[in-house]
Amino acid sequence: MSKIRLQMMRDSGWDSLFEDVVSLCAKKKINIPNTDDKFVPRGRGRRNAPEMTNLHHYQFEIVYIVIDLQLQELNDRFTEANSELLLCVACLDPRNYFSSFDKKKLLRLAEFYPKEFSPVDRMVLYDQLDTYIFYMRNSDEFSRLNGLTDLSEKMVETGREKLYPLVYLLLTLALILPVATASVERVFSAMNIVKNRL
């Protein structure tokens, strides 16, 4: 969602952003340079400076570059597969009577873990998800949970992890995922430090 919003801002959001900046500057009594005037860079020789207007500088040299950097960072961190994985995990969220529940996405989540879910397990999970969501939405014990941790604790507390072992396995994998991702990133960061110093 953030990537889409940033791309929309880059494609068609300049005018509204500029209006907001002008409005803020007027309220705070900040002087606004004329957008059609030639841009004069600070600290550099003016002879070597490229010819451009203030508008071009702020729009293309600052705002669009920052948006492009943010988009690049998001694209590097959240590939299509990562984004799909996170959307699938979100379907386990117990808030609002499991309003995020989506059977197709949870089955897709199981496909990300072929060693844990054989084709037969995925067929069993298909049926298990129906009974699981029916029970969860009709149970007072599970009506006021705030996240995946609460859900897993309540499932163990009530013995539901034995009734829905494949759903519980999905939940366990979802809880482990952020830790695994963060620890791997830390290892690569440490490796980069050593590699750079050598």
PDB file of C-alpha atoms in Angstrom:
ATOM      1  CA  MET A   1       0.000   0.000   0.000  1.00  0.00           C
ATOM      2  CA  SER A   2       2.829   2.403   0.853  1.00  0.00           C
ATOM      3  CA  LYS A   3       4.540   1.695  -2.456  1.00  0.00           C
ATOM      4  CA  ILE A   4       1.325   2.446  -4.352  1.00  0.00           C
ATOM      5  CA  ARG A   5       0.749   5.676  -2.420  1.00  0.00           C
ATOM      6  CA  LEU A   6       4.325   6.853  -3.006  1.00  0.00           C
ATOM      7  CA  GLN A   7       4.068   6.070  -6.709  1.00  0.00           C
ATOM      8  CA  MET A   8       0.782   7.997  -6.917  1.00  0.00           C
ATOM      9  CA  MET A   9       2.427  10.916  -5.123  1.00  0.00           C
ATOM     10  CA  ARG A  10       5.282  10.873  -7.616  1.00  0.00           C
ATOM     11  CA  ASP A  11       2.995  10.564 -10.636  1.00  0.00           C
ATOM     12  CA  SER A  12       0.312  13.084  -9.750  1.00  0.00           C
ATOM     13  CA  GLY A  13       0.847  14.500  -6.263  1.00  0.00           C
ATOM     14  CA  TRP A  14       3.218  17.393  -6.929  1.00  0.00           C
ATOM     15  CA  ASP A  15       0.528  20.074  -7.319  1.00  0.00           C
ATOM     16  CA  SER A  16      -1.249  19.249  -4.047  1.00  0.00           C
ATOM     17  CA  LEU A  17       2.082  18.958  -2.190  1.00  0.00           C
ATOM     18  CA  PHE A  18       3.197  22.312  -3.558  1.00  0.00           C
ATOM     19  CA  GLU A  19      -0.106  23.915  -2.500  1.00  0.00           C
ATOM     20  CA  ASP A  20       0.315  22.509   1.015  1.00  0.00           C
ATOM     21  CA  VAL A  21       3.882  23.852   1.237  1.00  0.00           C
ATOM     22  CA  VAL A  22       2.802  27.304   0.009  1.00  0.00           C
ATOM     23  CA  SER A  23      -0.056  27.320   2.530  1.00  0.00           C
ATOM     24  CA  LEU A  24       2.260  26.324   5.381  1.00  0.00           C
ATOM     25  CA  CYS A  25       4.831  28.946   4.388  1.00  0.00           C
ATOM     26  CA  ALA A  26       2.118  31.622   4.302  1.00  0.00           C
ATOM     27  CA  LYS A  27       0.899  30.647   7.791  1.00  0.00           C
ATOM     28  CA  LYS A  28       4.434  30.660   9.219  1.00  0.00           C
ATOM     29  CA  LYS A  29       5.383  33.827   7.285  1.00  0.00           C
ATOM     30  CA  ILE A  30       8.214  32.093   5.441  1.00  0.00           C
ATOM     31  CA  ASN A  31       9.441  33.775   2.278  1.00  0.00           C
ATOM     32  CA  ILE A  32       8.762  31.682  -0.830  1.00  0.00           C
ATOM     33  CA  PRO A  33      11.147  32.087  -3.777  1.00  0.00           C
ATOM     34  CA  ASN A  34       9.599  32.729  -7.179  1.00  0.00           C
ATOM     35  CA  THR A  35       9.315  29.367  -8.917  1.00  0.00           C
ATOM     36  CA  ASP A  36      10.213  30.809 -12.326  1.00  0.00           C
ATOM     37  CA  ASP A  37      13.451  32.426 -11.124  1.00  0.00           C
ATOM     38  CA  LYS A  38      16.793  30.793 -11.837  1.00  0.00           C
ATOM     39  CA  PHE A  39      17.894  28.473  -9.040  1.00  0.00           C
ATOM     40  CA  VAL A  40      21.071  29.652  -7.308  1.00  0.00           C
ATOM     41  CA  PRO A  41      22.881  26.861  -5.424  1.00  0.00           C
ATOM     42  CA  ARG A  42      24.507  27.585  -2.089  1.00  0.00           C
ATOM     43  CA  GLY A  43      28.174  26.914  -1.486  1.00  0.00           C
ATOM     44  CA  ARG A  44      29.053  26.036  -5.103  1.00  0.00           C
ATOM     45  CA  GLY A  45      30.546  28.159  -7.808  1.00  0.00           C
ATOM     46  CA  ARG A  46      27.694  29.724  -9.720  1.00  0.00           C
ATOM     47  CA  ARG A  47      29.539  29.465 -13.019  1.00  0.00           C
ATOM     48  CA  ASN A  48      29.455  25.657 -13.032  1.00  0.00           C
ATOM     49  CA  ALA A  49      25.887  25.357 -11.764  1.00  0.00           C
ATOM     50  CA  PRO A  50      23.365  23.856 -14.194  1.00  0.00           C
ATOM     51  CA  GLU A  51      20.675  26.215 -15.501  1.00  0.00           C
ATOM     52  CA  MET A  52      17.314  25.437 -13.918  1.00  0.00           C
ATOM     53  CA  THR A  53      14.378  27.166 -12.283  1.00  0.00           C
ATOM     54  CA  ASN A  54      13.531  26.980  -8.606  1.00  0.00           C
ATOM     55  CA  LEU A  55      10.474  24.903  -9.504  1.00  0.00           C
ATOM     56  CA  HIS A  56      12.566  22.373 -11.430  1.00  0.00           C
ATOM     57  CA  HIS A  57      15.111  22.132  -8.606  1.00  0.00           C
ATOM     58  CA  TYR A  58      12.587  21.516  -5.826  1.00  0.00           C
ATOM     59  CA  GLN A  59      10.343  19.242  -7.871  1.00  0.00           C
ATOM     60  CA  PHE A  60      12.867  17.080  -9.735  1.00  0.00           C
ATOM     61  CA  GLU A  61      16.101  17.468  -7.792  1.00  0.00           C
ATOM     62  CA  ILE A  62      14.631  17.121  -4.298  1.00  0.00           C
ATOM     63  CA  VAL A  63      11.079  15.765  -4.009  1.00  0.00           C
ATOM     64  CA  TYR A  64      11.185  13.207  -6.830  1.00  0.00           C
ATOM     65  CA  ILE A  65      14.641  11.994  -5.828  1.00  0.00           C
ATOM     66  CA  VAL A  66      13.503  11.451  -2.220  1.00  0.00           C
ATOM     67  CA  ILE A  67      10.385   9.589  -3.386  1.00  0.00           C
ATOM     68  CA  ASP A  68      12.479   7.478  -5.766  1.00  0.00           C
ATOM     69  CA  LEU A  69      14.877   6.587  -2.935  1.00  0.00           C
ATOM     70  CA  GLN A  70      11.962   5.584  -0.705  1.00  0.00           C
ATOM     71  CA  LEU A  71      10.420   3.474  -3.467  1.00  0.00           C
ATOM     72  CA  GLN A  72      13.763   1.803  -4.139  1.00  0.00           C
ATOM     73  CA  GLU A  73      14.196   1.006  -0.440  1.00  0.00           C
ATOM     74  CA  LEU A  74      10.693  -0.451  -0.203  1.00  0.00           C
ATOM     75  CA  ASN A  75      11.188  -2.472  -3.386  1.00  0.00           C
ATOM     76  CA  ASP A  76      14.495  -3.838  -2.078  1.00  0.00           C
ATOM     77  CA  ARG A  77      13.001  -4.792   1.291  1.00  0.00           C
ATOM     78  CA  PHE A  78       9.571  -5.935   0.178  1.00  0.00           C
ATOM     79  CA  THR A  79       9.728  -7.974  -2.972  1.00  0.00           C
ATOM     80  CA  GLU A  80       6.506  -9.335  -4.450  1.00  0.00           C
ATOM     81  CA  ALA A  81       7.023 -12.615  -2.589  1.00  0.00           C
ATOM     82  CA  ASN A  82       7.703 -10.855   0.731  1.00  0.00           C
ATOM     83  CA  SER A  83       4.658  -8.640   0.331  1.00  0.00           C
ATOM     84  CA  GLU A  84       2.468 -11.613  -0.518  1.00  0.00           C
ATOM     85  CA  LEU A  85       3.807 -13.485   2.499  1.00  0.00           C
ATOM     86  CA  LEU A  86       3.004 -10.577   4.827  1.00  0.00           C
ATOM     87  CA  LEU A  87      -0.516 -10.232   3.386  1.00  0.00           C
ATOM     88  CA  CYS A  88      -1.090 -13.940   3.951  1.00  0.00           C
ATOM     89  CA  VAL A  89       0.149 -13.738   7.551  1.00  0.00           C
ATOM     90  CA  ALA A  90      -2.226 -10.819   8.192  1.00  0.00           C
ATOM     91  CA  CYS A  91      -5.157 -13.174   7.533  1.00  0.00           C
ATOM     92  CA  LEU A  92      -4.468 -14.897  10.857  1.00  0.00           C
ATOM     93  CA  ASP A  93      -5.118 -11.679  12.811  1.00  0.00           C
ATOM     94  CA  PRO A  94      -7.847 -12.340  15.435  1.00  0.00           C
ATOM     95  CA  ARG A  95      -8.991  -8.720  15.860  1.00  0.00           C
ATOM     96  CA  ASN A  96     -12.600  -7.767  15.131  1.00  0.00           C
ATOM     97  CA  TYR A  97     -13.817 -11.362  15.201  1.00  0.00           C
ATOM     98  CA  PHE A  98     -11.202 -12.504  12.686  1.00  0.00           C
ATOM     99  CA  SER A  99     -12.352 -10.001  10.075  1.00  0.00           C
ATOM    100  CA  SER A 100      -9.083 -10.383   8.132  1.00  0.00           C
ATOM    101  CA  PHE A 101      -9.544 -14.125   7.723  1.00  0.00           C
ATOM    102  CA  ASP A 102      -9.103 -15.253   4.110  1.00  0.00           C
ATOM    103  CA  LYS A 103      -9.019 -18.971   3.449  1.00  0.00           C
ATOM    104  CA  LYS A 104      -7.330 -18.676   0.031  1.00  0.00           C
ATOM    105  CA  LYS A 105      -4.503 -16.561   1.401  1.00  0.00           C
ATOM    106  CA  LEU A 106      -3.948 -18.915   4.325  1.00  0.00           C
ATOM    107  CA  LEU A 107      -3.739 -21.847   1.931  1.00  0.00           C
ATOM    108  CA  ARG A 108      -1.262 -19.794  -0.086  1.00  0.00           C
ATOM    109  CA  LEU A 109       0.719 -19.189   3.115  1.00  0.00           C
ATOM    110  CA  ALA A 110       0.986 -22.966   3.589  1.00  0.00           C
ATOM    111  CA  GLU A 111       2.413 -23.241   0.056  1.00  0.00           C
ATOM    112  CA  PHE A 112       5.333 -21.035   1.143  1.00  0.00           C
ATOM    113  CA  TYR A 113       6.356 -23.868   3.498  1.00  0.00           C
ATOM    114  CA  PRO A 114       6.424 -27.050   1.375  1.00  0.00           C
ATOM    115  CA  LYS A 115       8.517 -28.972   3.929  1.00  0.00           C
ATOM    116  CA  GLU A 116       5.960 -28.373   6.680  1.00  0.00           C
ATOM    117  CA  PHE A 117       2.830 -28.766   4.538  1.00  0.00           C
ATOM    118  CA  SER A 118       2.701 -31.680   2.134  1.00  0.00           C
ATOM    119  CA  PRO A 119      -0.005 -31.702  -0.551  1.00  0.00           C
ATOM    120  CA  VAL A 120      -2.073 -33.980   1.714  1.00  0.00           C
ATOM    121  CA  ASP A 121      -1.582 -31.587   4.658  1.00  0.00           C
ATOM    122  CA  ARG A 122      -2.805 -28.708   2.505  1.00  0.00           C
ATOM    123  CA  MET A 123      -5.956 -30.671   1.645  1.00  0.00           C
ATOM    124  CA  VAL A 124      -6.561 -31.335   5.352  1.00  0.00           C
ATOM    125  CA  LEU A 125      -5.854 -27.669   6.106  1.00  0.00           C
ATOM    126  CA  TYR A 126      -8.483 -26.693   3.529  1.00  0.00           C
ATOM    127  CA  ASP A 127     -11.156 -28.463   5.605  1.00  0.00           C
ATOM    128  CA  GLN A 128      -9.634 -27.523   8.963  1.00  0.00           C
ATOM    129  CA  LEU A 129      -9.799 -23.797   8.185  1.00  0.00           C
ATOM    130  CA  ASP A 130     -13.601 -23.924   7.803  1.00  0.00           C
ATOM    131  CA  THR A 131     -14.165 -25.479  11.226  1.00  0.00           C
ATOM    132  CA  TYR A 132     -11.486 -23.292  12.786  1.00  0.00           C
ATOM    133  CA  ILE A 133     -13.000 -19.989  11.651  1.00  0.00           C
ATOM    134  CA  PHE A 134     -16.546 -21.099  12.524  1.00  0.00           C
ATOM    135  CA  TYR A 135     -15.452 -21.964  16.066  1.00  0.00           C
ATOM    136  CA  MET A 136     -13.312 -18.840  16.525  1.00  0.00           C
ATOM    137  CA  ARG A 137     -15.993 -16.421  15.404  1.00  0.00           C
ATOM    138  CA  ASN A 138     -18.578 -18.040  17.673  1.00  0.00           C
ATOM    139  CA  SER A 139     -16.407 -18.344  20.778  1.00  0.00           C
ATOM    140  CA  ASP A 140     -16.443 -15.719  23.525  1.00  0.00           C
ATOM    141  CA  GLU A 141     -12.963 -16.837  24.622  1.00  0.00           C
ATOM    142  CA  PHE A 142     -11.464 -15.706  21.318  1.00  0.00           C
ATOM    143  CA  SER A 143     -13.522 -12.532  20.813  1.00  0.00           C
ATOM    144  CA  ARG A 144     -11.188  -9.985  22.438  1.00  0.00           C
ATOM    145  CA  LEU A 145      -7.735 -10.973  21.249  1.00  0.00           C
ATOM    146  CA  ASN A 146      -5.266  -8.312  20.111  1.00  0.00           C
ATOM    147  CA  GLY A 147      -2.777 -10.141  17.951  1.00  0.00           C
ATOM    148  CA  LEU A 148      -1.119 -13.359  16.885  1.00  0.00           C
ATOM    149  CA  THR A 149       0.644 -13.797  20.222  1.00  0.00           C
ATOM    150  CA  ASP A 150      -2.652 -13.589  22.130  1.00  0.00           C
ATOM    151  CA  LEU A 151      -4.212 -16.024  19.677  1.00  0.00           C
ATOM    152  CA  SER A 152      -1.438 -18.591  20.058  1.00  0.00           C
ATOM    153  CA  GLU A 153      -1.491 -18.322  23.868  1.00  0.00           C
ATOM    154  CA  LYS A 154      -5.269 -18.719  23.969  1.00  0.00           C
ATOM    155  CA  MET A 155      -5.152 -21.705  21.605  1.00  0.00           C
ATOM    156  CA  VAL A 156      -2.654 -23.486  23.878  1.00  0.00           C
ATOM    157  CA  GLU A 157      -4.566 -22.462  27.011  1.00  0.00           C
ATOM    158  CA  THR A 158      -7.820 -23.928  25.644  1.00  0.00           C
ATOM    159  CA  GLY A 159      -6.249 -26.947  23.923  1.00  0.00           C
ATOM    160  CA  ARG A 160      -7.314 -25.763  20.468  1.00  0.00           C
ATOM    161  CA  GLU A 161      -3.790 -26.239  19.086  1.00  0.00           C
ATOM    162  CA  LYS A 162      -4.523 -29.996  19.218  1.00  0.00           C
ATOM    163  CA  LEU A 163      -7.875 -29.627  17.456  1.00  0.00           C
ATOM    164  CA  TYR A 164      -6.428 -27.406  14.721  1.00  0.00           C
ATOM    165  CA  PRO A 165      -2.772 -28.538  14.497  1.00  0.00           C
ATOM    166  CA  LEU A 166      -2.208 -27.293  10.942  1.00  0.00           C
ATOM    167  CA  VAL A 167      -3.687 -23.881  11.680  1.00  0.00           C
ATOM    168  CA  TYR A 168      -1.537 -23.740  14.802  1.00  0.00           C
ATOM    169  CA  LEU A 169       1.518 -24.632  12.715  1.00  0.00           C
ATOM    170  CA  LEU A 170       0.706 -21.732  10.371  1.00  0.00           C
ATOM    171  CA  LEU A 171       0.377 -19.466  13.386  1.00  0.00           C
ATOM    172  CA  THR A 172       3.714 -20.658  14.796  1.00  0.00           C
ATOM    173  CA  LEU A 173       5.446 -20.061  11.478  1.00  0.00           C
ATOM    174  CA  ALA A 174       3.907 -16.577  11.292  1.00  0.00           C
ATOM    175  CA  LEU A 175       5.216 -15.763  14.778  1.00  0.00           C
ATOM    176  CA  ILE A 176       8.721 -17.006  13.943  1.00  0.00           C
ATOM    177  CA  LEU A 177       8.908 -15.146  10.618  1.00  0.00           C
ATOM    178  CA  PRO A 178       9.793 -11.616  11.901  1.00  0.00           C
ATOM    179  CA  VAL A 179      12.526 -12.961  14.194  1.00  0.00           C
ATOM    180  CA  ALA A 180      14.058 -15.055  11.441  1.00  0.00           C
ATOM    181  CA  THR A 181      14.021 -12.151   8.997  1.00  0.00           C
ATOM    182  CA  ALA A 182      15.533  -9.681  11.486  1.00  0.00           C
ATOM    183  CA  SER A 183      18.285 -12.050  12.609  1.00  0.00           C
ATOM    184  CA  VAL A 184      19.272 -12.821   9.010  1.00  0.00           C
ATOM    185  CA  GLU A 185      19.423  -9.089   8.230  1.00  0.00           C
ATOM    186  CA  ARG A 186      21.619  -8.487  11.287  1.00  0.00           C
ATOM    187  CA  VAL A 187      24.029 -11.238  10.185  1.00  0.00           C
ATOM    188  CA  PHE A 188      24.346  -9.725   6.703  1.00  0.00           C
ATOM    189  CA  SER A 189      24.843  -6.239   8.201  1.00  0.00           C
ATOM    190  CA  ALA A 190      27.639  -7.530  10.435  1.00  0.00           C
ATOM    191  CA  MET A 191      29.166  -9.349   7.482  1.00  0.00           C
ATOM    192  CA  ASN A 192      29.160  -6.113   5.447  1.00  0.00           C
ATOM    193  CA  ILE A 193      31.022  -4.286   8.217  1.00  0.00           C
ATOM    194  CA  VAL A 194      33.731  -6.954   8.324  1.00  0.00           C
ATOM    195  CA  LYS A 195      33.921  -7.130   4.544  1.00  0.00           C
ATOM    196  CA  ASN A 196      34.274  -3.334   4.209  1.00  0.00           C
ATOM    197  CA  ARG A 197      36.995  -3.090   6.858  1.00  0.00           C
ATOM    198  CA  LEU A 198      39.035  -5.845   5.225  1.00  0.00           C
TER     199      LEU A 198
END
